[in-house]
PDB file of C-alpha atoms in Angstrom:
ATOM      1  CA  UNK E  22     -98.937  47.749  12.618  1.00 77.00           C
ATOM      2  CA  UNK E  23     -95.269  48.331  13.305  1.00 85.00           C
ATOM      3  CA  UNK E  24     -93.647  50.602  10.313  1.00 90.00           C
ATOM      4  CA  UNK E  25     -90.115  52.420  10.134  1.00 95.00           C
ATOM      5  CA  UNK E  26     -89.202  55.701   7.964  1.00 96.00           C
ATOM      6  CA  UNK E  27     -86.158  57.203   7.130  1.00 97.00           C
ATOM      7  CA  UNK E  28     -87.016  60.629   6.488  1.00 96.00           C
ATOM      8  CA  UNK E  29     -83.445  61.058   3.973  1.00 95.00           C
ATOM      9  CA  UNK E  30     -82.775  59.373   1.449  1.00 95.00           C
ATOM     10  CA  UNK E  31     -79.555  61.047   0.489  1.00 96.00           C
ATOM     11  CA  UNK E  32     -76.932  62.563   3.032  1.00 97.00           C
ATOM     12  CA  UNK E  33     -73.715  64.157   1.294  1.00 97.00           C
ATOM     13  CA  UNK E  34     -70.918  65.164   5.113  1.00 97.00           C
ATOM     14  CA  UNK E  35     -67.436  65.628   4.628  1.00 97.00           C
ATOM     15  CA  UNK E  36     -64.982  63.375   6.291  1.00 97.00           C
ATOM     16  CA  UNK E  37     -64.625  64.305  10.665  1.00 97.00           C
ATOM     17  CA  UNK E  38     -67.109  66.270   9.963  1.00 98.00           C
ATOM     18  CA  UNK E  39     -70.939  64.776  12.187  1.00 97.00           C
ATOM     19  CA  UNK E  40     -73.433  62.813  11.275  1.00 97.00           C
ATOM     20  CA  UNK E  41     -76.725  62.087  12.361  1.00 98.00           C
ATOM     21  CA  UNK E  42     -79.262  60.021  10.559  1.00 98.00           C
ATOM     22  CA  UNK E  43     -82.753  59.960  11.370  1.00 98.00           C
ATOM     23  CA  UNK E  44     -85.438  56.727  12.524  1.00 98.00           C
ATOM     24  CA  UNK E  45     -88.795  56.985  13.571  1.00 97.00           C
ATOM     25  CA  UNK E  46     -90.709  54.163  14.370  1.00 94.00           C
ATOM     26  CA  UNK E  47     -94.545  53.487  14.863  1.00 90.00           C
ATOM     27  CA  UNK E  48     -94.831  49.831  17.309  1.00 85.00           C
ATOM     28  CA  UNK E  49     -97.513  48.686  19.596  1.00 77.00           C
ATOM     29  CA  UNK E  50     -95.823  47.805  22.749  1.00 77.00           C
ATOM     30  CA  UNK E  51     -92.089  47.871  23.385  1.00 77.00           C
ATOM     31  CA  UNK E  52     -90.228  47.682  20.450  1.00 85.00           C
ATOM     32  CA  UNK E  53     -86.882  47.097  20.134  1.00 89.00           C
ATOM     33  CA  UNK E  54     -84.978  48.942  17.866  1.00 93.00           C
ATOM     34  CA  UNK E  55     -81.643  48.402  15.534  1.00 94.00           C
ATOM     35  CA  UNK E  56     -79.382  49.783  13.408  1.00 97.00           C
ATOM     36  CA  UNK E  57     -77.763  47.871  10.376  1.00 96.00           C
ATOM     37  CA  UNK E  58     -75.309  48.809   7.343  1.00 97.00           C
ATOM     38  CA  UNK E  59     -74.853  47.640   4.781  1.00 94.00           C
ATOM     39  CA  UNK E  60     -71.896  48.898   1.883  1.00 91.00           C
ATOM     40  CA  UNK E  61     -72.259  47.795  -1.735  1.00 85.00           C
ATOM     41  CA  UNK E  62     -72.419  44.215  -2.227  1.00 80.00           C
ATOM     42  CA  UNK E  63     -72.799  43.185   1.086  1.00 83.00           C
ATOM     43  CA  UNK E  64     -75.138  41.802   3.182  1.00 87.00           C
ATOM     44  CA  UNK E  65     -76.696  43.613   6.675  1.00 93.00           C
ATOM     45  CA  UNK E  66     -74.662  44.534   9.537  1.00 94.00           C
ATOM     46  CA  UNK E  67     -75.488  45.495  12.518  1.00 94.00           C
ATOM     47  CA  UNK E  68     -74.115  48.559  14.380  1.00 96.00           C
ATOM     48  CA  UNK E  69     -76.447  48.967  17.623  1.00 95.00           C
ATOM     49  CA  UNK E  70     -79.198  48.111  19.133  1.00 92.00           C
ATOM     50  CA  UNK E  71     -81.788  49.277  22.092  1.00 92.00           C
ATOM     51  CA  UNK E  72     -84.043  46.718  23.841  1.00 87.00           C
ATOM     52  CA  UNK E  73     -84.384  48.658  27.272  1.00 84.00           C
ATOM     53  CA  UNK E  74     -82.679  50.361  30.078  1.00 86.00           C
ATOM     54  CA  UNK E  75     -80.032  53.646  28.786  1.00 88.00           C
ATOM     55  CA  UNK E  76     -81.757  55.059  26.406  1.00 91.00           C
ATOM     56  CA  UNK E  77     -78.005  55.812  24.601  1.00 96.00           C
ATOM     57  CA  UNK E  78     -77.074  52.875  23.074  1.00 96.00           C
ATOM     58  CA  UNK E  79     -73.650  52.591  21.984  1.00 97.00           C
ATOM     59  CA  UNK E  80     -72.756  50.380  18.600  1.00 96.00           C
ATOM     60  CA  UNK E  81     -68.856  49.929  17.043  1.00 95.00           C
ATOM     61  CA  UNK E  82     -67.296  51.204  14.564  1.00 95.00           C
ATOM     62  CA  UNK E  83     -67.852  54.421  16.811  1.00 96.00           C
ATOM     63  CA  UNK E  84     -71.785  55.696  16.340  1.00 97.00           C
ATOM     64  CA  UNK E  85     -74.480  55.649  18.918  1.00 98.00           C
ATOM     65  CA  UNK E  86     -77.696  55.946  18.893  1.00 98.00           C
ATOM     66  CA  UNK E  87     -80.501  57.652  20.912  1.00 96.00           C
ATOM     67  CA  UNK E  88     -83.761  56.048  21.953  1.00 95.00           C
ATOM     68  CA  UNK E  89     -86.950  59.027  22.256  1.00 94.00           C
ATOM     69  CA  UNK E  90     -90.291  57.452  23.748  1.00 92.00           C
ATOM     70  CA  UNK E  91     -91.671  60.309  23.960  1.00 92.00           C
ATOM     71  CA  UNK E  92     -90.419  61.039  19.896  1.00 94.00           C
ATOM     72  CA  UNK E  93     -91.132  57.508  18.120  1.00 93.00           C
ATOM     73  CA  UNK E  94     -86.953  58.533  17.138  1.00 96.00           C
ATOM     74  CA  UNK E  95     -83.810  56.568  17.066  1.00 97.00           C
ATOM     75  CA  UNK E  96     -81.289  58.709  15.309  1.00 98.00           C
ATOM     76  CA  UNK E  97     -77.665  57.406  14.650  1.00 98.00           C
ATOM     77  CA  UNK E  98     -74.987  59.715  15.317  1.00 98.00           C
ATOM     78  CA  UNK E  99     -71.301  59.809  14.797  1.00 98.00           C
ATOM     79  CA  UNK E 100     -69.003  62.570  15.926  1.00 97.00           C
ATOM     80  CA  UNK E 101     -65.938  62.079  12.850  1.00 97.00           C
ATOM     81  CA  UNK E 102     -67.516  60.897   9.824  1.00 97.00           C
ATOM     82  CA  UNK E 103     -64.640  58.884   7.936  1.00 96.00           C
ATOM     83  CA  UNK E 104     -64.753  57.579   4.516  1.00 96.00           C
ATOM     84  CA  UNK E 105     -64.735  54.147   4.944  1.00 95.00           C
ATOM     85  CA  UNK E 106     -68.772  55.140   6.748  1.00 97.00           C
ATOM     86  CA  UNK E 107     -69.900  55.726   2.978  1.00 97.00           C
ATOM     87  CA  UNK E 108     -72.580  52.778   2.853  1.00 97.00           C
ATOM     88  CA  UNK E 109     -77.159  52.903   3.233  1.00 96.00           C
ATOM     89  CA  UNK E 110     -77.600  52.954   6.786  1.00 98.00           C
ATOM     90  CA  UNK E 111     -80.737  50.485   7.774  1.00 97.00           C
ATOM     91  CA  UNK E 112     -83.308  51.287  10.864  1.00 97.00           C
ATOM     92  CA  UNK E 113     -85.443  48.664  11.793  1.00 94.00           C
ATOM     93  CA  UNK E 114     -88.022  47.898  14.406  1.00 91.00           C
ATOM     94  CA  UNK E 115     -89.206  44.550  15.660  1.00 84.00           C
ATOM     95  CA  UNK E 116     -90.471  43.369  19.372  1.00 70.00           C
ATOM     96  CA  UNK E 117     -91.607  39.883  21.094  1.00 62.00           C
ATOM     97  CA  UNK E 118     -95.320  39.874  19.552  1.00 57.00           C
ATOM     98  CA  UNK E 119     -97.327  36.789  18.066  1.00 51.00           C
ATOM     99  CA  UNK E 120     -96.117  37.257  14.864  1.00 48.00           C
ATOM    100  CA  UNK E 121     -93.284  35.701  15.540  1.00 53.00           C
ATOM    101  CA  UNK E 122     -90.285  38.239  16.364  1.00 68.00           C
ATOM    102  CA  UNK E 123     -90.067  40.001  13.364  1.00 77.00           C
ATOM    103  CA  UNK E 124     -88.104  43.102  11.560  1.00 87.00           C
ATOM    104  CA  UNK E 125     -89.641  45.561   9.683  1.00 91.00           C
ATOM    105  CA  UNK E 126     -87.344  48.144   7.707  1.00 94.00           C
ATOM    106  CA  UNK E 127     -87.153  51.368   7.104  1.00 96.00           C
ATOM    107  CA  UNK E 128     -85.694  51.964   3.676  1.00 96.00           C
ATOM    108  CA  UNK E 129     -82.313  53.363   4.178  1.00 97.00           C
ATOM    109  CA  UNK E 130     -80.457  56.752   3.756  1.00 97.00           C
ATOM    110  CA  UNK E 131     -77.614  56.357   2.090  1.00 97.00           C
ATOM    111  CA  UNK E 132     -73.968  58.268   3.084  1.00 97.00           C
ATOM    112  CA  UNK E 133     -71.975  60.185   1.067  1.00 97.00           C
ATOM    113  CA  UNK E 134     -68.480  61.220   2.488  1.00 97.00           C
ATOM    114  CA  UNK E 135     -66.832  63.868   0.485  1.00 96.00           C
ATOM    115  CA  UNK E 136     -63.050  64.190   0.832  1.00 91.00           C
TER     116      UNK E 136
ATOM    117  CA  UNK S  14     -67.704  31.142  14.125  1.00 69.00           C
ATOM    118  CA  UNK S  15     -68.690  31.189  10.281  1.00 81.00           C
ATOM    119  CA  UNK S  16     -70.868  33.815   9.258  1.00 92.00           C
ATOM    120  CA  UNK S  17     -74.330  32.590   7.129  1.00 96.00           C
ATOM    121  CA  UNK S  18     -73.299  31.612   4.146  1.00 96.00           C
ATOM    122  CA  UNK S  19     -75.333  31.706   0.545  1.00 97.00           C
ATOM    123  CA  UNK S  20     -75.753  30.835  -2.891  1.00 97.00           C
ATOM    124  CA  UNK S  21     -75.081  31.653  -5.203  1.00 97.00           C
ATOM    125  CA  UNK S  22     -74.339  35.400  -5.389  1.00 96.00           C
ATOM    126  CA  UNK S  23     -75.196  36.614  -9.011  1.00 96.00           C
ATOM    127  CA  UNK S  24     -77.951  35.051 -11.041  1.00 98.00           C
ATOM    128  CA  UNK S  25     -79.671  36.324 -14.063  1.00 98.00           C
ATOM    129  CA  UNK S  26     -82.518  34.432 -15.826  1.00 98.00           C
ATOM    130  CA  UNK S  27     -85.172  34.900 -18.279  1.00 98.00           C
ATOM    131  CA  UNK S  28     -88.598  35.373 -17.498  1.00 97.00           C
ATOM    132  CA  UNK S  29     -90.792  32.646 -16.527  1.00 97.00           C
ATOM    133  CA  UNK S  30     -87.658  30.071 -16.052  1.00 98.00           C
ATOM    134  CA  UNK S  31     -87.284  28.814 -12.459  1.00 98.00           C
ATOM    135  CA  UNK S  32     -84.685  30.218 -10.508  1.00 98.00           C
ATOM    136  CA  UNK S  33     -83.467  28.774  -6.493  1.00 98.00           C
ATOM    137  CA  UNK S  34     -81.806  29.753  -3.485  1.00 98.00           C
ATOM    138  CA  UNK S  35     -79.648  28.223  -0.888  1.00 97.00           C
ATOM    139  CA  UNK S  36     -79.104  29.191   2.368  1.00 97.00           C
ATOM    140  CA  UNK S  37     -76.278  27.964   5.037  1.00 97.00           C
ATOM    141  CA  UNK S  38     -76.837  29.451   8.642  1.00 96.00           C
ATOM    142  CA  UNK S  39     -75.088  30.479  11.493  1.00 94.00           C
ATOM    143  CA  UNK S  40     -74.282  26.492  12.639  1.00 92.00           C
ATOM    144  CA  UNK S  41     -76.855  26.368  16.387  1.00 90.00           C
ATOM    145  CA  UNK S  42     -79.418  29.178  15.246  1.00 91.00           C
ATOM    146  CA  UNK S  43     -82.586  27.811  15.277  1.00 89.00           C
ATOM    147  CA  UNK S  44     -84.691  30.474  13.366  1.00 91.00           C
ATOM    148  CA  UNK S  45     -83.416  31.451   9.920  1.00 94.00           C
ATOM    149  CA  UNK S  46     -85.394  34.188   7.770  1.00 95.00           C
ATOM    150  CA  UNK S  47     -85.749  34.567   3.970  1.00 97.00           C
ATOM    151  CA  UNK S  48     -86.181  38.558   2.427  1.00 96.00           C
ATOM    152  CA  UNK S  49     -86.062  40.384  -0.179  1.00 97.00           C
ATOM    153  CA  UNK S  50     -84.482  43.447  -1.215  1.00 95.00           C
ATOM    154  CA  UNK S  51     -85.637  45.508  -4.507  1.00 95.00           C
ATOM    155  CA  UNK S  52     -83.541  48.271  -5.024  1.00 91.00           C
ATOM    156  CA  UNK S  53     -84.833  51.633  -3.774  1.00 88.00           C
ATOM    157  CA  UNK S  54     -85.974  49.728  -0.633  1.00 91.00           C
ATOM    158  CA  UNK S  55     -85.424  48.036   2.555  1.00 92.00           C
ATOM    159  CA  UNK S  56     -85.540  44.728   3.519  1.00 94.00           C
ATOM    160  CA  UNK S  57     -89.354  43.102   3.431  1.00 94.00           C
ATOM    161  CA  UNK S  58     -89.277  39.597   5.294  1.00 93.00           C
ATOM    162  CA  UNK S  59     -90.796  36.768   2.920  1.00 96.00           C
ATOM    163  CA  UNK S  60     -90.852  33.965   5.253  1.00 95.00           C
ATOM    164  CA  UNK S  61     -89.599  33.239   8.814  1.00 92.00           C
ATOM    165  CA  UNK S  62     -88.762  29.587   9.909  1.00 92.00           C
ATOM    166  CA  UNK S  63     -87.843  27.882  13.391  1.00 89.00           C
ATOM    167  CA  UNK S  64     -86.534  25.954  12.715  1.00 88.00           C
ATOM    168  CA  UNK S  65     -88.235  22.754  10.086  1.00 86.00           C
ATOM    169  CA  UNK S  66     -91.479  25.294  10.809  1.00 91.00           C
ATOM    170  CA  UNK S  67     -92.608  27.787   8.838  1.00 92.00           C
ATOM    171  CA  UNK S  68     -93.823  31.233  11.406  1.00 89.00           C
ATOM    172  CA  UNK S  69     -95.057  33.555   8.867  1.00 89.00           C
ATOM    173  CA  UNK S  70     -94.867  33.402   5.323  1.00 93.00           C
ATOM    174  CA  UNK S  71     -97.371  35.961   5.257  1.00 91.00           C
ATOM    175  CA  UNK S  72     -95.579  38.332   3.077  1.00 91.00           C
ATOM    176  CA  UNK S  73     -94.778  35.143   0.606  1.00 96.00           C
ATOM    177  CA  UNK S  74     -96.309  35.396  -2.882  1.00 95.00           C
ATOM    178  CA  UNK S  75     -96.923  31.632  -2.581  1.00 95.00           C
ATOM    179  CA  UNK S  76     -98.400  31.330  -6.169  1.00 96.00           C
ATOM    180  CA  UNK S  77     -94.252  31.675  -7.009  1.00 97.00           C
ATOM    181  CA  UNK S  78     -92.267  30.918  -4.557  1.00 98.00           C
ATOM    182  CA  UNK S  79     -91.896  28.367  -2.455  1.00 97.00           C
ATOM    183  CA  UNK S  80     -89.724  28.263   0.414  1.00 97.00           C
ATOM    184  CA  UNK S  81     -88.466  24.330   2.619  1.00 96.00           C
ATOM    185  CA  UNK S  82     -85.817  24.066   5.951  1.00 94.00           C
ATOM    186  CA  UNK S  83     -86.386  20.449   5.299  1.00 83.00           C
ATOM    187  CA  UNK S  84     -83.283  19.170   8.815  1.00 87.00           C
ATOM    188  CA  UNK S  85     -83.562  22.664  10.894  1.00 85.00           C
ATOM    189  CA  UNK S  86     -80.291  23.609   8.560  1.00 92.00           C
ATOM    190  CA  UNK S  87     -80.150  24.918   5.393  1.00 96.00           C
ATOM    191  CA  UNK S  88     -82.425  26.062   2.962  1.00 97.00           C
ATOM    192  CA  UNK S  89     -83.792  26.438  -0.108  1.00 97.00           C
ATOM    193  CA  UNK S  90     -85.689  29.662  -1.909  1.00 98.00           C
ATOM    194  CA  UNK S  91     -87.311  29.225  -5.243  1.00 98.00           C
ATOM    195  CA  UNK S  92     -88.963  30.983  -7.511  1.00 98.00           C
ATOM    196  CA  UNK S  93     -91.371  29.811 -10.364  1.00 97.00           C
ATOM    197  CA  UNK S  94     -91.637  30.967 -12.886  1.00 96.00           C
ATOM    198  CA  UNK S  95     -89.701  34.748 -12.664  1.00 97.00           C
ATOM    199  CA  UNK S  96     -91.745  37.580 -13.242  1.00 97.00           C
ATOM    200  CA  UNK S  97     -89.901  40.591 -14.266  1.00 97.00           C
ATOM    201  CA  UNK S  98     -90.201  42.486 -10.495  1.00 97.00           C
ATOM    202  CA  UNK S  99     -88.392  39.411  -9.044  1.00 97.00           C
ATOM    203  CA  UNK S 100     -85.329  41.471 -10.048  1.00 98.00           C
ATOM    204  CA  UNK S 101     -83.847  41.882  -6.190  1.00 97.00           C
ATOM    205  CA  UNK S 102     -80.999  41.316  -3.984  1.00 96.00           C
ATOM    206  CA  UNK S 103     -82.400  37.778  -1.573  1.00 97.00           C
ATOM    207  CA  UNK S 104     -81.621  38.144   1.752  1.00 96.00           C
ATOM    208  CA  UNK S 105     -81.311  35.664   4.057  1.00 97.00           C
ATOM    209  CA  UNK S 106     -80.862  36.071   8.155  1.00 95.00           C
ATOM    210  CA  UNK S 107     -80.481  33.389  10.868  1.00 93.00           C
ATOM    211  CA  UNK S 108     -81.503  34.198  14.761  1.00 90.00           C
ATOM    212  CA  UNK S 109     -80.236  32.002  17.306  1.00 84.00           C
ATOM    213  CA  UNK S 110     -83.965  31.899  19.534  1.00 73.00           C
ATOM    214  CA  UNK S 111     -86.911  33.027  20.231  1.00 63.00           C
ATOM    215  CA  UNK S 112     -84.780  35.287  22.852  1.00 62.00           C
ATOM    216  CA  UNK S 113     -82.383  36.789  21.040  1.00 59.00           C
ATOM    217  CA  UNK S 114     -83.894  39.598  18.772  1.00 70.00           C
ATOM    218  CA  UNK S 115     -80.244  40.139  16.848  1.00 83.00           C
ATOM    219  CA  UNK S 116     -80.398  38.721  13.308  1.00 89.00           C
ATOM    220  CA  UNK S 117     -76.684  38.331  11.335  1.00 92.00           C
ATOM    221  CA  UNK S 118     -77.322  38.274   7.122  1.00 94.00           C
ATOM    222  CA  UNK S 119     -76.025  36.826   4.667  1.00 95.00           C
ATOM    223  CA  UNK S 120     -73.686  38.592   1.277  1.00 94.00           C
ATOM    224  CA  UNK S 121     -76.830  38.016  -0.903  1.00 95.00           C
ATOM    225  CA  UNK S 122     -78.182  36.681  -3.611  1.00 96.00           C
ATOM    226  CA  UNK S 123     -78.565  39.479  -6.959  1.00 96.00           C
ATOM    227  CA  UNK S 124     -81.697  37.921  -9.280  1.00 98.00           C
ATOM    228  CA  UNK S 125     -81.821  39.657 -12.213  1.00 98.00           C
ATOM    229  CA  UNK S 126     -84.249  38.418 -14.428  1.00 98.00           C
ATOM    230  CA  UNK S 127     -84.251  39.415 -18.159  1.00 97.00           C
TER     231      UNK S 127
END
């Protein structure tokens, strides 16, 4: 069965500081990995995705993530956080399986940005 | 391109009442998903449609939840009767086809059962 672990429930950073959100996954085949962001009262917006190829992927809003197969990780990073980045971030894993290509989400990391 | 539309945005009902949510996916998207997101948790898949057929409903509590996508476009999710533990945000998402993994989400419907 596929699963995602986001070990940090809450993270607080100062504006301008760097950010790393952790994500570990369990998946029996080649995983497709995603990071989504959810602002209060909003749906989920895709930040970036990894399907294959270069293990460092760039996304929107200056975010990037690195796929490390040996560590089963897909951590999200941003070199300089802006106050508008405060939101909840979800990591998800999926794949081309007989289960209909469904995504499994982690429990999320709530990001607070201090001015 | 218009995004995934959902209505209503908010709904408050008493336990044992029924409720229905509506979703209109992005035009041309064959796959439609309904997720339940309980406060403090990630979205959990309830049901997946491919056109008007059900692909996966293994997580759908079928004794009280039902969903349909009759013409392969709009979809309705119903709860009857509602329980307190059904309080959550119900998210609809769509995807173009099987080969493309990216899902696009609507704003969700926040359900409160009192």
